Tab-separated table of C-alpha atoms in Angstrom:
chain	number	residue	atom	x	y	z
A	23	UNK	CA	11.659	292.955	96.026
A	24	UNK	CA	13.561	294.386	98.956
A	25	UNK	CA	14.250	297.660	97.150
A	26	UNK	CA	10.591	298.023	96.245
A	27	UNK	CA	9.609	297.298	99.843
A	28	UNK	CA	11.999	299.949	101.110
A	29	UNK	CA	10.543	302.448	98.634
A	30	UNK	CA	7.053	301.816	99.972
A	31	UNK	CA	8.275	302.065	103.559
A	32	UNK	CA	9.992	305.374	102.729
A	33	UNK	CA	6.623	306.690	101.532
A	34	UNK	CA	5.095	305.588	104.870
A	35	UNK	CA	3.152	302.711	103.308
A	36	UNK	CA	4.441	299.740	105.272
A	37	UNK	CA	1.152	297.888	104.880
A	38	UNK	CA	1.432	298.080	101.102
A	39	UNK	CA	4.978	296.708	101.290
A	40	UNK	CA	3.570	293.629	102.996
A	41	UNK	CA	1.186	293.036	100.059
A	42	UNK	CA	4.079	292.001	97.809
A	43	UNK	CA	5.215	289.390	100.288
A	44	UNK	CA	1.656	288.093	100.668
A	45	UNK	CA	1.384	287.757	96.885
A	46	UNK	CA	4.645	285.792	96.891
A	47	UNK	CA	3.401	283.500	99.663
A	48	UNK	CA	0.223	282.780	97.681
A	49	UNK	CA	1.993	282.208	94.345
A	50	UNK	CA	4.677	279.850	95.705
A	51	UNK	CA	2.417	276.841	96.468
A	52	UNK	CA	0.549	277.347	93.195
A	53	UNK	CA	3.802	277.172	91.233
A	54	UNK	CA	4.827	274.015	93.122
A	55	UNK	CA	1.857	272.148	91.655
A	56	UNK	CA	3.377	272.020	88.166
A	57	UNK	CA	4.842	268.577	87.386
A	58	UNK	CA	8.620	268.946	87.243
A	59	UNK	CA	11.650	267.451	88.850
A	60	UNK	CA	11.442	268.308	92.592
A	61	UNK	CA	14.460	270.624	92.472
A	62	UNK	CA	13.013	272.467	89.482
A	63	UNK	CA	9.638	272.728	91.218
A	64	UNK	CA	11.200	274.662	94.081
A	65	UNK	CA	13.225	276.851	91.721
A	66	UNK	CA	10.166	277.635	89.598
A	67	UNK	CA	8.147	278.294	92.747
A	68	UNK	CA	10.719	280.732	94.115
A	69	UNK	CA	11.087	282.479	90.770
A	70	UNK	CA	7.328	282.819	90.338
A	71	UNK	CA	6.835	284.024	93.914
A	72	UNK	CA	9.603	286.614	93.702
A	73	UNK	CA	8.435	287.845	90.307
A	74	UNK	CA	4.800	288.147	91.343
A	75	UNK	CA	5.704	289.892	94.590
A	76	UNK	CA	8.013	292.331	92.819
A	77	UNK	CA	5.377	293.147	90.204
A	78	UNK	CA	2.764	293.801	92.883
A	79	UNK	CA	5.122	296.013	94.875
A	80	UNK	CA	6.305	297.855	91.764
A	81	UNK	CA	2.752	298.715	90.764
A	82	UNK	CA	1.884	299.868	94.283
A	83	UNK	CA	5.071	301.932	94.541
A	84	UNK	CA	4.374	303.657	91.228
A	85	UNK	CA	0.803	304.485	92.276
A	86	UNK	CA	1.815	305.799	95.691
A	87	UNK	CA	4.741	307.814	94.336
A	88	UNK	CA	2.410	309.458	91.796
A	89	UNK	CA	-0.031	310.313	94.597
A	90	UNK	CA	2.727	311.869	96.683
A	91	UNK	CA	3.970	313.945	93.740
A	92	UNK	CA	0.436	315.072	92.872
A	93	UNK	CA	-0.087	316.175	96.467
A	94	UNK	CA	3.139	318.196	96.337
A	95	UNK	CA	4.856	316.125	99.011
A	96	UNK	CA	7.691	315.076	96.706
A	97	UNK	CA	10.014	317.290	94.718
A	98	UNK	CA	10.085	316.699	90.996
A	99	UNK	CA	12.687	314.083	90.176
A	100	UNK	CA	13.790	314.197	86.572
């Protein structure tokens, strides 16, 4: 998640980088509601939060990178 956040910050989209962390904060308590052993609940919650946040940031980074390339602000990276 940190690498994806840094990619968004490098494209001057700090607000979008925050979205991934907000998604993680929302998903964590939802994942804690599943009936498991308490230790497993926290592990599942952290895994779900990190995964959801990374997916959200990855999608946003891909969209913003494509916009920057289309606008000619990024060189073509092969």
